Amino acid sequence: MDDVVLDHHRAARTGVPEVVLGEWKTAAQIAAALTGLVARADGAGALATRVAASVAAEVVAQVPGAEYLEVARIVRVAGTRVRAVAGKVAVVAAGTSDLPVVEEAVVTAEFIGVEVERVVDVGVAGVHRLLERIERIRTADAVIVVAGMEGALPSVVAGLIDRPLVAVPTSVGYGVGAGGLVALGTMLSSCAPGVSVVNIDNGFGAAVIAARFARELAAARAGQR
Amino acid sequence: MDDVVLDHHRAARTGVPEVVLGEWKTAAQIAAALTGLVARADGAGALATRVAASVAAEVVAQVPGAEYLEVARIVRVAGTRVRAVAGKVAVVAAGTSDLPVVEEAVVTAEFIGVEVERVVDVGVAGVHRLLERIERIRTADAVIVVAGMEGALPSVVAGLIDRPLVAVPTSVGYGVGAGGLVALGTMLSSCAPGVSVVNIDNGFGAAVIAARFARELAAARAGQR
Amino acid sequence: MDDVVLDHHRAARTGVPEVVLGEWKTAAQIAAALTGLVARADGAGALATRVAASVAAEVVAQVPGAEYLEVARIVRVAGTRVRAVAGKVAVVAAGTSDLPVVEEAVVTAEFIGVEVERVVDVGVAGVHRLLERIERIRTADAVIVVAGMEGALPSVVAGLIDRPLVAVPTSVGYGVGAGGLVALGTMLSSCAPGVSVVNIDNGFGAAVIAARFARELAAARAGQR
Amino acid sequence: MDDVVLDHHRAARTGVPEVVLGEWKTAAQIAAALTGLVARADGAGALATRVAASVAAEVVAQVPGAEYLEVARIVRVAGTRVRAVAGKVAVVAAGTSDLPVVEEAVVTAEFIGVEVERVVDVGVAGVHRLLERIERIRTADAVIVVAGMEGALPSVVAGLIDRPLVAVPTSVGYGVGAGGLVALGTMLSSCAPGVSVVNIDNGFGAAVIAARFARELAAARAGQR
Amino acid sequence: MDDVVLDHHRAARTGVPEVVLGEWKTAAQIAAALTGLVARADGAGALATRVAASVAAEVVAQVPGAEYLEVARIVRVAGTRVRAVAGKVAVVAAGTSDLPVVEEAVVTAEFIGVEVERVVDVGVAGVHRLLERIERIRTADAVIVVAGMEGALPSVVAGLIDRPLVAVPTSVGYGVGAGGLVALGTMLSSCAPGVSVVNIDNGFGAAVIAARFARELAAARAGQR
Amino acid sequence: MDDVVLDHHRAARTGVPEVVLGEWKTAAQIAAALTGLVARADGAGALATRVAASVAAEVVAQVPGAEYLEVARIVRVAGTRVRAVAGKVAVVAAGTSDLPVVEEAVVTAEFIGVEVERVVDVGVAGVHRLLERIERIRTADAVIVVAGMEGALPSVVAGLIDRPLVAVPTSVGYGVGAGGLVALGTMLSSCAPGVSVVNIDNGFGAAVIAARFARELAAARAGQR
Amino acid sequence: MDDVVLDHHRAARTGVPEVVLGEWKTAAQIAAALTGLVARADGAGALATRVAASVAAEVVAQVPGAEYLEVARIVRVAGTRVRAVAGKVAVVAAGTSDLPVVEEAVVTAEFIGVEVERVVDVGVAGVHRLLERIERIRTADAVIVVAGMEGALPSVVAGLIDRPLVAVPTSVGYGVGAGGLVALGTMLSSCAPGVSVVNIDNGFGAAVIAARFARELAAARAGQR
Amino acid sequence: MDDVVLDHHRAARTGVPEVVLGEWKTAAQIAAALTGLVARADGAGALATRVAASVAAEVVAQVPGAEYLEVARIVRVAGTRVRAVAGKVAVVAAGTSDLPVVEEAVVTAEFIGVEVERVVDVGVAGVHRLLERIERIRTADAVIVVAGMEGALPSVVAGLIDRPLVAVPTSVGYGVGAGGLVALGTMLSSCAPGVSVVNIDNGFGAAVIAARFARELAAARAGQR
C-alpha cells in the first residue's frame, strides 16, 4: 500500500491541512474533530468551516485556543508553529452582500500561508471602478473572484488579467437568482478562457486552489522546487 | 364593445403592424397569413418571423413581393407606403454567433420605422472594445443588447448608459448554457437597474419595445404628442 | 478614463439615484450606505429596498429622517430638494396578495419623480373589471403590470393598450406556482408584443424602467430634449 | 374477481372504447392492436393516436378500413355500428399553431359520439375576439381550451363561463416556453376555479373527459339515468 | 358589456360562490373579504382557504359567525339560506398524511351543496383494500383522488371506475418527492384515460370541478335542465 | 495490492462478466472491446448494450460469432462454455412500448445464467390482469418491473409479493413524462418498501442485480454456499 | 379475493413488519398507529420513522414500551417475541454528517433481524481507508452504502465487492448538492453494475431490501428454503 | 485607456493565443476568423474548436495549412514559429467514450506548449487500475480529469495527489446522466479540496487553465519569473 501514501515533502510545501466541514455536525462532533486535528497536525492549527454562530459558541468553549470568526463562519485554532507566508492571492468582489464568502476565502488562504489582497468594491455595472483597481489585482499570483446575483464579474476580470482565476458563485440573489444557480451557470459559461469554478459559497475550496498555486509558484521562484 | 377598440391615432403613430410567428406553421398557413396582412394593412407590408429556409422558399413562391432574409429567418413583404423613419435604436452584441437574433431585431426595427445602429463586436471578456464604442451606443434613443453564453453584456452596458435597455438572451451556449437559460437568468438577475428582458432568441419582441419607445420619443420631440 | 463617465446632464434629467439593496446586509451596513448616499446625493434623498421589518427598526433609529414603509419593505430618506413630477406611470395588479411588489414599484416611481396611478383590482378571471378600467390605464405614459399565480395579466393588458409595458412576476403562488417561476415563464412567453419582463418580485426594477421612460417622454414633450 | 369487472351498462352509455397510443410502437404493432380492437369492439371501430405520417402509411396499408387524419396524427377505423350523437363539446384555441392538438381532441370526441364546436381564432392578447364568440362557447356542455406559449387562455375563458373546462397545454413555444412546461404551469396555477388540466399535447385525454361528461349529461336530460 | 355578464340562472344552479384564498393575506384583509362576500352573497355564506391557525384566530374574532376548521385550514361562515344537497362526490385517499387536502376538498364540496363519501384508507401498495371499497366509490357522480408520495392511486382507481375523476397531488413526500412534483407528474402521465389534474394541494379546485358536475347531473336527472 | 483483487471463486459463482456499453463508441471500438472480452473470458462470451442498428451491422461483420438482437439493441457473442442455469427472474411490464428495455433485461439475465419469466401485459389501469398473473410472478426468486409513463406498476406489484423487486423506469412518455424522469421519481417515492431502482432504461443493470441474487440463492439452496 | 393475499409462510420468513412513516403525522396519529401495530403484530414490536424530537416525546409518553432513538429519528417499540438473527448486512458511510441515515438503516435492519456491521469512516477522497476495510465489508451478505455530497462512494465500493449493494443518497450537501439530488444522480449513473438505489435519506427502505436478502440467503443456507 | 491593455510580456510567457469557438458559426465565418488570427498572431498558428466534420472540410479547403483533428473536433493551423515546450500536464479519463473531450484538451495543451501525459484507462469502479498509474500522474505539474456518467473520478484522483486538478464533466451519460449535469454536480460537490471545475465538455478551457499553470511554474523554476 506504500504507493497510495502522499509524498510528505510536497504536501508540507503546498500546505493544505485537513479542515472540518462544520455543517450537519453537532458542536461535540466539531470540537472532537478540531481537537483531533490539533493533536496530530504538528503545530499547524485547525479550521472548521460553515459553523453557525449558535453552534460555534459551544465549540469555542470546548476547544482550547479556538476563536470564532463570525463573518467567515469559521472556528479557528491558531497553530503554534509559525509558517512563512509565500505567494499572494487577490480576493475580488462587488460589495458587502458577498462578504461571508470573501472572508471564508481570506481566512482559509491566510491559514494556508499566503498574503491576501482584498478588492471588494468592484461590480460589473460600474466597470470603471474595476479598471481603476486592476493593477492591484495584477500583483497577485492567483485571483479569486466572488460574485452573487448575475455572477458576471469573473468574466470581466478574466479579460483584464492573465493570472489563474477561480470563480466562486454565492447564494446571494432572489427570484431566478435565488440559491446561486444563475451565478454558477454564468461562471461556467464564461466566454473568457482560464476561469475555473467551485461550488456555490465554497470560498474555502477556492482558497485552497489559489493558495496552493501561489505557494508553489513562490517556492519555484525561490529555487525550492 | 367600443371601449375595447384600440385608439387608432396612437397606434398609427407608434406603428407596430401585426407580424406572423412562422414556426409551427406550414408554408401554406404562413403565406395565407401574410397575404391577409398585406391586404388589410394599408400599405404597411408584413413580416413572418422564425421561418426555416426550406419553408421560406415555398412561402416566397406563393406571396407576391415576398423576400427571405436568411440570417434573420424572416420573410418580408415590403410595404407600398413609405413611412418616415423616426428615432434611433442601437443593437449591441459580442459577435457572429448571435447574428441571427441581432438581424431579427434589426429587420423588425427597420420595418417599424427607426434608424438602426449595429455594434456587434463587443464582449465582456474584452471590455476595452466596448468602452471604445460606448459613445456610438449613447447616440441611440433605446438600446438592445443581445448575448448568449453567460449573458453578461447587458449588465456591463447598462452601467455605462442611461438609455432604456432591452436584453435578449440567445440559445447560443453549450453544457449548462445550452438553450439560453443561463443567459436569461443572468439578465434577469442583473445588478444594473433599468434592464428589461424578453424571451430567449426573441429579437422581434425586443425590437418592438425599443422601436416603439424611440418613435414615441421622436414624435414628442417633434411636438406631435 | 473620461469616456466612461456618465454624462451628468442626461442623468439628472432621467433621474435614477442609486438605491441600496437591503437584503443580505446588516442594519449597520444599510444605515452606512444610506447615510453615504444622503451625504453625496445633493438633496435627492435615498432608498433601501427589501428590508425586513426587524432590520428596518434599527436602520431607522440610526439614520436621521429615515422612515419605514412596511408594505413596500422600503426604508426611505426623503430628499431635501423638491423635484418636479413629470410623466405618469400606471401600476396594475389583481389584488391584495401582490401588494408588497406593487408598493415597492409605487414608492420607487414616486421617488424618481413621476405621477403614479394604481389599478389593483383587475384579474384575468374577471376580464370585465379590466375592461371597465382600461381607459384609466391608457392615460399613463408607461404601464407596470404585477402578477403572481399564473401571471397572465400582462398578456391581456398588452392586447388592450399600446403603451410600453413592464411585467413583474411575483412569488405569490403554491404548488407548481411557488416562488414565481410559472408567472415569470408566462410573461416571457407572452403572445402579446411589447411586453418586457424583470426578475420575480422586482418592483424596484420595473419602476426604474417605466419612470425613466415617462420622465424622458415628458421632457421631450416639454421641449427639454 | 367479479367485483373488479366494470359494469358494462354504464360503460356502454359513457362510451370510451380503448384507444391505441401509437408512439413508440412499430407499424406492425399498431396494426395488430387496431385489428384486435376492431375484432372485439362490436362495431365501435378503433383509433390510434400520435402516429407519425411515415408509420401511418404502413398501418393504413395493413388494416382494412383504416384512414390517416394527418393534422390530428390519428389512424381511424370507422365503426360499422352507428352511434347516436349526444351532448356537445366546444374546442377553443388561439390559432393555427395548436391545430394538431385541437384536431386530436375533435376526432376523439366525435369518435366517442358528441357534437363538436370549434372556436379556434381567439387569443388572450385580443380579448375582444373571445368576447364576441363567448355565447357560442356557452352552448356546449363542456369546454376544452387548447393553448401553447404562455397558456393563459383557459383562465380567461373560465372567468366567462360556468361549464366544466379542461385545459390542454401544447408544446408550441420557444425559449422558456419550449416543450409546453410554461403553458402547463400557467394552467395548473390558474386563479379561475373549475379548471382541470391534462398532460402537454394530450388532446385525446381532454376529449375523453369532456365527451364523457357531455354524454352523461345528455343521457340524464333524456331520462336515461 | 351585457355579453360578458354570466347568465345567473345557470350560475345559481351549479353554485360556486366566490371563495377567498387566505395565504399571503393579513387577517384584516381576509376578514374584510369574508365580510364583503357574506354581505353580497344572498345568504350563501363564505369560505377562506389556506388560512394558517395563527391568522385564523384573528379572523374568527373579527367576522361574526365564522369558525375555523383546523385540519382543512378553512375559515367558514355558514350561510343563512339552506341549500338543497344534490349529487354525490367521493373523496379517496391513502391515509392520514393527506388529510388536510382531503378535508379542504370535503368542506368545499359540502359548501357547494353535494353529498360527500370519504374513502381514506386505500393505497396502491395494498390494492385489495381498494378493491374491497370500489363499489362504495362507484356510487358517486364524480370522484376526487388525493395522493402524495408517488401519486399512483388515481391511475389505479381510474382503471376500476367510469366516473369523472379529478386527481389532486399533495406536497407530502421527501427526497425526489418533496413538494409534490413527482405526484403531479405521475397523475399527468397517467395511462388511464379520463384523469384530469389540479395543482398540488388544491383540494378546493378539485371540489369545485367535481361538485359542479355532480350538481349539474343531479339537476338534469331531476328534469331541471 | 493483493487486497484489492476480487476473490475469483465468488465472482465465478455469481457470474457477471464485464459488458461493453456501446453508446458513444464507434463500431471499431465496440468490436475491439468485444474481441478482447471473448479472448480473456474463458468461454463466457460477451455482450455490448445500447448499440444502434446502423453501428451493429458493422460490429457483427467484424466479430466472429456475434449476432445483433434488434429489440434489445444488444450485440451478443455466445460463450463456448455452457453454464448451468440456476435461479429464476420474472420481468414484468405493461406492454409493447417498453419492450426494448424488457428485452435488454431478459437477454442480460439469460447471459448471466438464470431462467426468465416474461409477464408483459399488465398495467396499473387494469389491475385485474395483474392479479390474474400474480402467482406466476411469485414463482421467481427476484422480480424486475419495467414501466414508462407514470411508472406506477412497481408500487402495485411490490404490494402483492415479498420478492426483491428492482424497478426500471423507461424513457417512454410525453409532455411531463418525456425522458422518463416522472417514472423514475414515482419509483423512488414508492410507498411500498422493498423497491430498489436503477437508471432510466437501464434494463442491463436491473438484470445484473436480480440475476446475481437469484443465482446466489439457488447456490445456497443447493448447499454450495 | 384469495389470490391477492400474501402467503404468510414466506412473509414470516423474510420478515418485514409494517412500519409507520412519522412525518406529516401528529403525535396522536403516530401513537395510534404504533399501538395498532403492536396489538396485531404478534409480538413483533413496531417502528415509526422520520419522527421529529418534539413529536417523539409525546408519542413515547402515550405508547407503553416505546423509546426514541434520536440520531435515527425512530420511535421503537421492542417486540416481546425474540426473533433469531440470520444473515449479515454492512452499512458503509464516509463520516458523521450522514449518521442519521446510517442509524435509520441500522435500527431497521436489526429490527428485521440481521446482524449489522458499521463501517463509517471511509470516503472517496481517501480511498486507502476504504481499501483497508474492504475485507470487513466483504463478510456481509448485502451492503448498504450511504453518501451525501457527491455521492461517489457506492461506485467505488461496488468495484471492490460482488455483494448486492443498495445505495442511499443523503440530503447532506450545499450549493448544487443541496437536498441530495446530485448524490442521487451520481448513484443512478454509476458505471459499476449491481448498484440499486433508493430515495434520498431513505435508510429504512435500503435496510428492508438488504435485510430481506440477507435473511433469505441465510434461510437457504440453513436448508429452510 | 493604456491601463486596460494586457501586459504583453507576461502574455507571451503564459501563452494562450485567442481561439475560435466553431459551433454556431458557418464555415466561411470560421475560415475568416482563423485567417485573421494567423495573420496577426506572429507565427503562433490558430485553433478552432467544436467544429463538426461536415463544416471542417469546407474550412480546411479555405485556409492554407489547416488540418482537421476529427476526434478532437478541432481545426488547427500549425504555427510557423517553434515554441519551446515547458511544464507538463496529465490528462486522465476512464475510457473511450470520453475521448473527444480528452483530445480537445490534449490538442489545446500542446498548442499552448506543454508536454502532455495521457492516462485514459482508469475508472472509479476499478480503483486498482488507478492506483497502479498514480505515480505517472504525479509527475505532472497540473492534472486534468475528464469524466462522464457519474463523474466521480476527479474526487478519487484528488485524494491521491497534491497537484492542481481541473475537472471536466462530459455529456456522456443516459437517463438522469444525459447531457452531463450529473457529472458536473458531482465534481462541484466533491469532498476533496483542490478540485476546480469547467463547463460540460470544455476540454479547451481545462487545458488553458492547466497549461498556463504548468508553463508559469516551469518559467519560475527556470528563474524566468
PDB file of N, CA and C in Angstrom, chain B residues 92-135:
ATOM      1  N   VAL B  92     -26.625  45.887 -29.924  1.00  0.00           N
ATOM      2  CA  VAL B  92     -25.274  45.585 -29.465  1.00  0.00           C
ATOM      3  C   VAL B  92     -25.125  44.095 -29.231  1.00  0.00           C
ATOM      4  N   ALA B  93     -24.011  43.497 -29.692  1.00  0.00           N
ATOM      5  CA  ALA B  93     -23.760  42.077 -29.461  1.00  0.00           C
ATOM      6  C   ALA B  93     -22.273  41.807 -29.505  1.00  0.00           C
ATOM      7  N   ALA B  94     -21.898  40.583 -29.100  1.00  0.00           N
ATOM      8  CA  ALA B  94     -20.483  40.261 -28.998  1.00  0.00           C
ATOM      9  C   ALA B  94     -19.889  39.753 -30.289  1.00  0.00           C
ATOM     10  N   GLY B  95     -20.696  39.102 -31.141  1.00  0.00           N
ATOM     11  CA  GLY B  95     -20.052  38.573 -32.327  1.00  0.00           C
ATOM     12  C   GLY B  95     -20.950  37.786 -33.235  1.00  0.00           C
ATOM     13  N   THR B  96     -20.334  36.957 -34.053  1.00  0.00           N
ATOM     14  CA  THR B  96     -21.058  36.310 -35.140  1.00  0.00           C
ATOM     15  C   THR B  96     -22.072  35.263 -34.683  1.00  0.00           C
ATOM     16  N   SER B  97     -21.827  34.604 -33.553  1.00  0.00           N
ATOM     17  CA  SER B  97     -22.727  33.525 -33.153  1.00  0.00           C
ATOM     18  C   SER B  97     -24.145  34.017 -32.899  1.00  0.00           C
ATOM     19  N   ASP B  98     -24.272  35.246 -32.431  1.00  0.00           N
ATOM     20  CA  ASP B  98     -25.596  35.780 -32.095  1.00  0.00           C
ATOM     21  C   ASP B  98     -26.238  36.542 -33.248  1.00  0.00           C
ATOM     22  N   LEU B  99     -25.637  36.505 -34.421  1.00  0.00           N
ATOM     23  CA  LEU B  99     -26.139  37.313 -35.536  1.00  0.00           C
ATOM     24  C   LEU B  99     -27.589  37.038 -35.925  1.00  0.00           C
ATOM     25  N   PRO B 100     -28.066  35.784 -35.918  1.00  0.00           N
ATOM     26  CA  PRO B 100     -29.466  35.585 -36.309  1.00  0.00           C
ATOM     27  C   PRO B 100     -30.443  36.387 -35.442  1.00  0.00           C
ATOM     28  N   VAL B 101     -30.180  36.465 -34.156  1.00  0.00           N
ATOM     29  CA  VAL B 101     -31.077  37.227 -33.284  1.00  0.00           C
ATOM     30  C   VAL B 101     -30.884  38.723 -33.494  1.00  0.00           C
ATOM     31  N   VAL B 102     -29.633  39.130 -33.675  1.00  0.00           N
ATOM     32  CA  VAL B 102     -29.359  40.538 -33.988  1.00  0.00           C
ATOM     33  C   VAL B 102     -30.133  40.959 -35.233  1.00  0.00           C
ATOM     34  N   GLU B 103     -30.064  40.131 -36.271  1.00  0.00           N
ATOM     35  CA  GLU B 103     -30.709  40.511 -37.533  1.00  0.00           C
ATOM     36  C   GLU B 103     -32.236  40.484 -37.410  1.00  0.00           C
ATOM     37  N   GLU B 104     -32.780  39.568 -36.624  1.00  0.00           N
ATOM     38  CA  GLU B 104     -34.229  39.573 -36.419  1.00  0.00           C
ATOM     39  C   GLU B 104     -34.651  40.895 -35.790  1.00  0.00           C
ATOM     40  N   ALA B 105     -33.848  41.373 -34.848  1.00  0.00           N
ATOM     41  CA  ALA B 105     -34.149  42.654 -34.200  1.00  0.00           C
ATOM     42  C   ALA B 105     -33.994  43.817 -35.183  1.00  0.00           C
ATOM     43  N   VAL B 106     -32.935  43.781 -35.964  1.00  0.00           N
ATOM     44  CA  VAL B 106     -32.668  44.885 -36.893  1.00  0.00           C
ATOM     45  C   VAL B 106     -33.774  44.987 -37.951  1.00  0.00           C
ATOM     46  N   VAL B 107     -34.106  43.853 -38.568  1.00  0.00           N
ATOM     47  CA  VAL B 107     -35.125  43.871 -39.624  1.00  0.00           C
ATOM     48  C   VAL B 107     -36.471  44.333 -39.051  1.00  0.00           C
ATOM     49  N   THR B 108     -36.804  43.858 -37.854  1.00  0.00           N
ATOM     50  CA  THR B 108     -38.070  44.266 -37.245  1.00  0.00           C
ATOM     51  C   THR B 108     -38.080  45.765 -36.947  1.00  0.00           C
ATOM     52  N   ALA B 109     -36.994  46.258 -36.374  1.00  0.00           N
ATOM     53  CA  ALA B 109     -36.936  47.672 -36.012  1.00  0.00           C
ATOM     54  C   ALA B 109     -37.037  48.561 -37.251  1.00  0.00           C
ATOM     55  N   GLU B 110     -36.329  48.179 -38.300  1.00  0.00           N
ATOM     56  CA  GLU B 110     -36.400  48.968 -39.544  1.00  0.00           C
ATOM     57  C   GLU B 110     -37.796  48.895 -40.140  1.00  0.00           C
ATOM     58  N   PHE B 111     -38.440  47.764 -40.026  1.00  0.00           N
ATOM     59  CA  PHE B 111     -39.807  47.604 -40.534  1.00  0.00           C
ATOM     60  C   PHE B 111     -40.768  48.538 -39.801  1.00  0.00           C
ATOM     61  N   ILE B 112     -40.544  48.698 -38.504  1.00  0.00           N
ATOM     62  CA  ILE B 112     -41.398  49.609 -37.715  1.00  0.00           C
ATOM     63  C   ILE B 112     -41.094  51.063 -38.055  1.00  0.00           C
ATOM     64  N   GLY B 113     -39.843  51.321 -38.468  1.00  0.00           N
ATOM     65  CA  GLY B 113     -39.514  52.657 -38.929  1.00  0.00           C
ATOM     66  C   GLY B 113     -38.578  53.450 -38.037  1.00  0.00           C
ATOM     67  N   VAL B 114     -37.470  52.840 -37.633  1.00  0.00           N
ATOM     68  CA  VAL B 114     -36.459  53.598 -36.890  1.00  0.00           C
ATOM     69  C   VAL B 114     -35.108  53.384 -37.553  1.00  0.00           C
ATOM     70  N   GLU B 115     -34.206  54.296 -37.265  1.00  0.00           N
ATOM     71  CA  GLU B 115     -32.821  54.129 -37.696  1.00  0.00           C
ATOM     72  C   GLU B 115     -32.159  53.104 -36.767  1.00  0.00           C
ATOM     73  N   VAL B 116     -31.294  52.238 -37.334  1.00  0.00           N
ATOM     74  CA  VAL B 116     -30.655  51.203 -36.508  1.00  0.00           C
ATOM     75  C   VAL B 116     -29.144  51.324 -36.589  1.00  0.00           C
ATOM     76  N   GLU B 117     -28.499  51.276 -35.440  1.00  0.00           N
ATOM     77  CA  GLU B 117     -27.030  51.289 -35.352  1.00  0.00           C
ATOM     78  C   GLU B 117     -26.570  49.928 -34.822  1.00  0.00           C
ATOM     79  N   ARG B 118     -25.827  49.162 -35.645  1.00  0.00           N
ATOM     80  CA  ARG B 118     -25.295  47.866 -35.193  1.00  0.00           C
ATOM     81  C   ARG B 118     -23.933  48.053 -34.533  1.00  0.00           C
ATOM     82  N   VAL B 119     -23.744  47.486 -33.341  1.00  0.00           N
ATOM     83  CA  VAL B 119     -22.428  47.446 -32.686  1.00  0.00           C
ATOM     84  C   VAL B 119     -22.216  46.003 -32.246  1.00  0.00           C
ATOM     85  N   VAL B 120     -21.571  45.200 -33.122  1.00  0.00           N
ATOM     86  CA  VAL B 120     -21.623  43.747 -32.914  1.00  0.00           C
ATOM     87  C   VAL B 120     -20.264  43.097 -32.698  1.00  0.00           C
ATOM     88  N   ASP B 121     -19.333  43.817 -32.115  1.00  0.00           N
ATOM     89  CA  ASP B 121     -18.022  43.215 -31.876  1.00  0.00           C
ATOM     90  C   ASP B 121     -17.516  43.533 -30.478  1.00  0.00           C
ATOM     91  N   VAL B 122     -18.429  43.572 -29.515  1.00  0.00           N
ATOM     92  CA  VAL B 122     -18.018  43.896 -28.140  1.00  0.00           C
ATOM     93  C   VAL B 122     -18.426  42.750 -27.211  1.00  0.00           C
ATOM     94  N   GLY B 123     -17.518  42.376 -26.302  1.00  0.00           N
ATOM     95  CA  GLY B 123     -17.823  41.288 -25.373  1.00  0.00           C
ATOM     96  C   GLY B 123     -17.321  41.613 -23.991  1.00  0.00           C
ATOM     97  N   VAL B 124     -17.852  40.944 -22.978  1.00  0.00           N
ATOM     98  CA  VAL B 124     -17.454  41.275 -21.612  1.00  0.00           C
ATOM     99  C   VAL B 124     -16.019  40.883 -21.313  1.00  0.00           C
ATOM    100  N   ALA B 125     -15.490  39.892 -22.059  1.00  0.00           N
ATOM    101  CA  ALA B 125     -14.122  39.470 -21.786  1.00  0.00           C
ATOM    102  C   ALA B 125     -13.100  40.381 -22.477  1.00  0.00           C
ATOM    103  N   GLY B 126     -13.574  41.424 -23.130  1.00  0.00           N
ATOM    104  CA  GLY B 126     -12.649  42.395 -23.742  1.00  0.00           C
ATOM    105  C   GLY B 126     -13.287  43.759 -23.602  1.00  0.00           C
ATOM    106  N   VAL B 127     -13.390  44.231 -22.373  1.00  0.00           N
ATOM    107  CA  VAL B 127     -14.236  45.373 -22.059  1.00  0.00           C
ATOM    108  C   VAL B 127     -13.745  46.662 -22.719  1.00  0.00           C
ATOM    109  N   HIS B 128     -12.460  46.701 -23.092  1.00  0.00           N
ATOM    110  CA  HIS B 128     -11.947  47.916 -23.722  1.00  0.00           C
ATOM    111  C   HIS B 128     -12.594  48.159 -25.092  1.00  0.00           C
ATOM    112  N   ARG B 129     -12.915  47.072 -25.815  1.00  0.00           N
ATOM    113  CA  ARG B 129     -13.596  47.262 -27.098  1.00  0.00           C
ATOM    114  C   ARG B 129     -14.962  47.914 -26.880  1.00  0.00           C
ATOM    115  N   LEU B 130     -15.632  47.530 -25.825  1.00  0.00           N
ATOM    116  CA  LEU B 130     -16.925  48.142 -25.513  1.00  0.00           C
ATOM    117  C   LEU B 130     -16.744  49.625 -25.168  1.00  0.00           C
ATOM    118  N   LEU B 131     -15.733  49.919 -24.359  1.00  0.00           N
ATOM    119  CA  LEU B 131     -15.511  51.312 -23.950  1.00  0.00           C
ATOM    120  C   LEU B 131     -15.228  52.200 -25.152  1.00  0.00           C
ATOM    121  N   GLU B 132     -14.504  51.639 -26.140  1.00  0.00           N
ATOM    122  CA  GLU B 132     -14.195  52.417 -27.335  1.00  0.00           C
ATOM    123  C   GLU B 132     -15.441  52.753 -28.164  1.00  0.00           C
ATOM    124  N   ARG B 133     -16.479  51.925 -28.044  1.00  0.00           N
ATOM    125  CA  ARG B 133     -17.681  52.128 -28.863  1.00  0.00           C
ATOM    126  C   ARG B 133     -18.847  52.719 -28.079  1.00  0.00           C
ATOM    127  N   ILE B 134     -18.653  53.059 -26.829  1.00  0.00           N
ATOM    128  CA  ILE B 134     -19.790  53.418 -25.984  1.00  0.00           C
ATOM    129  C   ILE B 134     -20.466  54.709 -26.438  1.00  0.00           C
ATOM    130  N   GLU B 135     -19.682  55.640 -26.998  1.00  0.00           N
ATOM    131  CA  GLU B 135     -20.305  56.891 -27.449  1.00  0.00           C
ATOM    132  C   GLU B 135     -21.263  56.664 -28.613  1.00  0.00           C
TER     133      GLU B 135
END
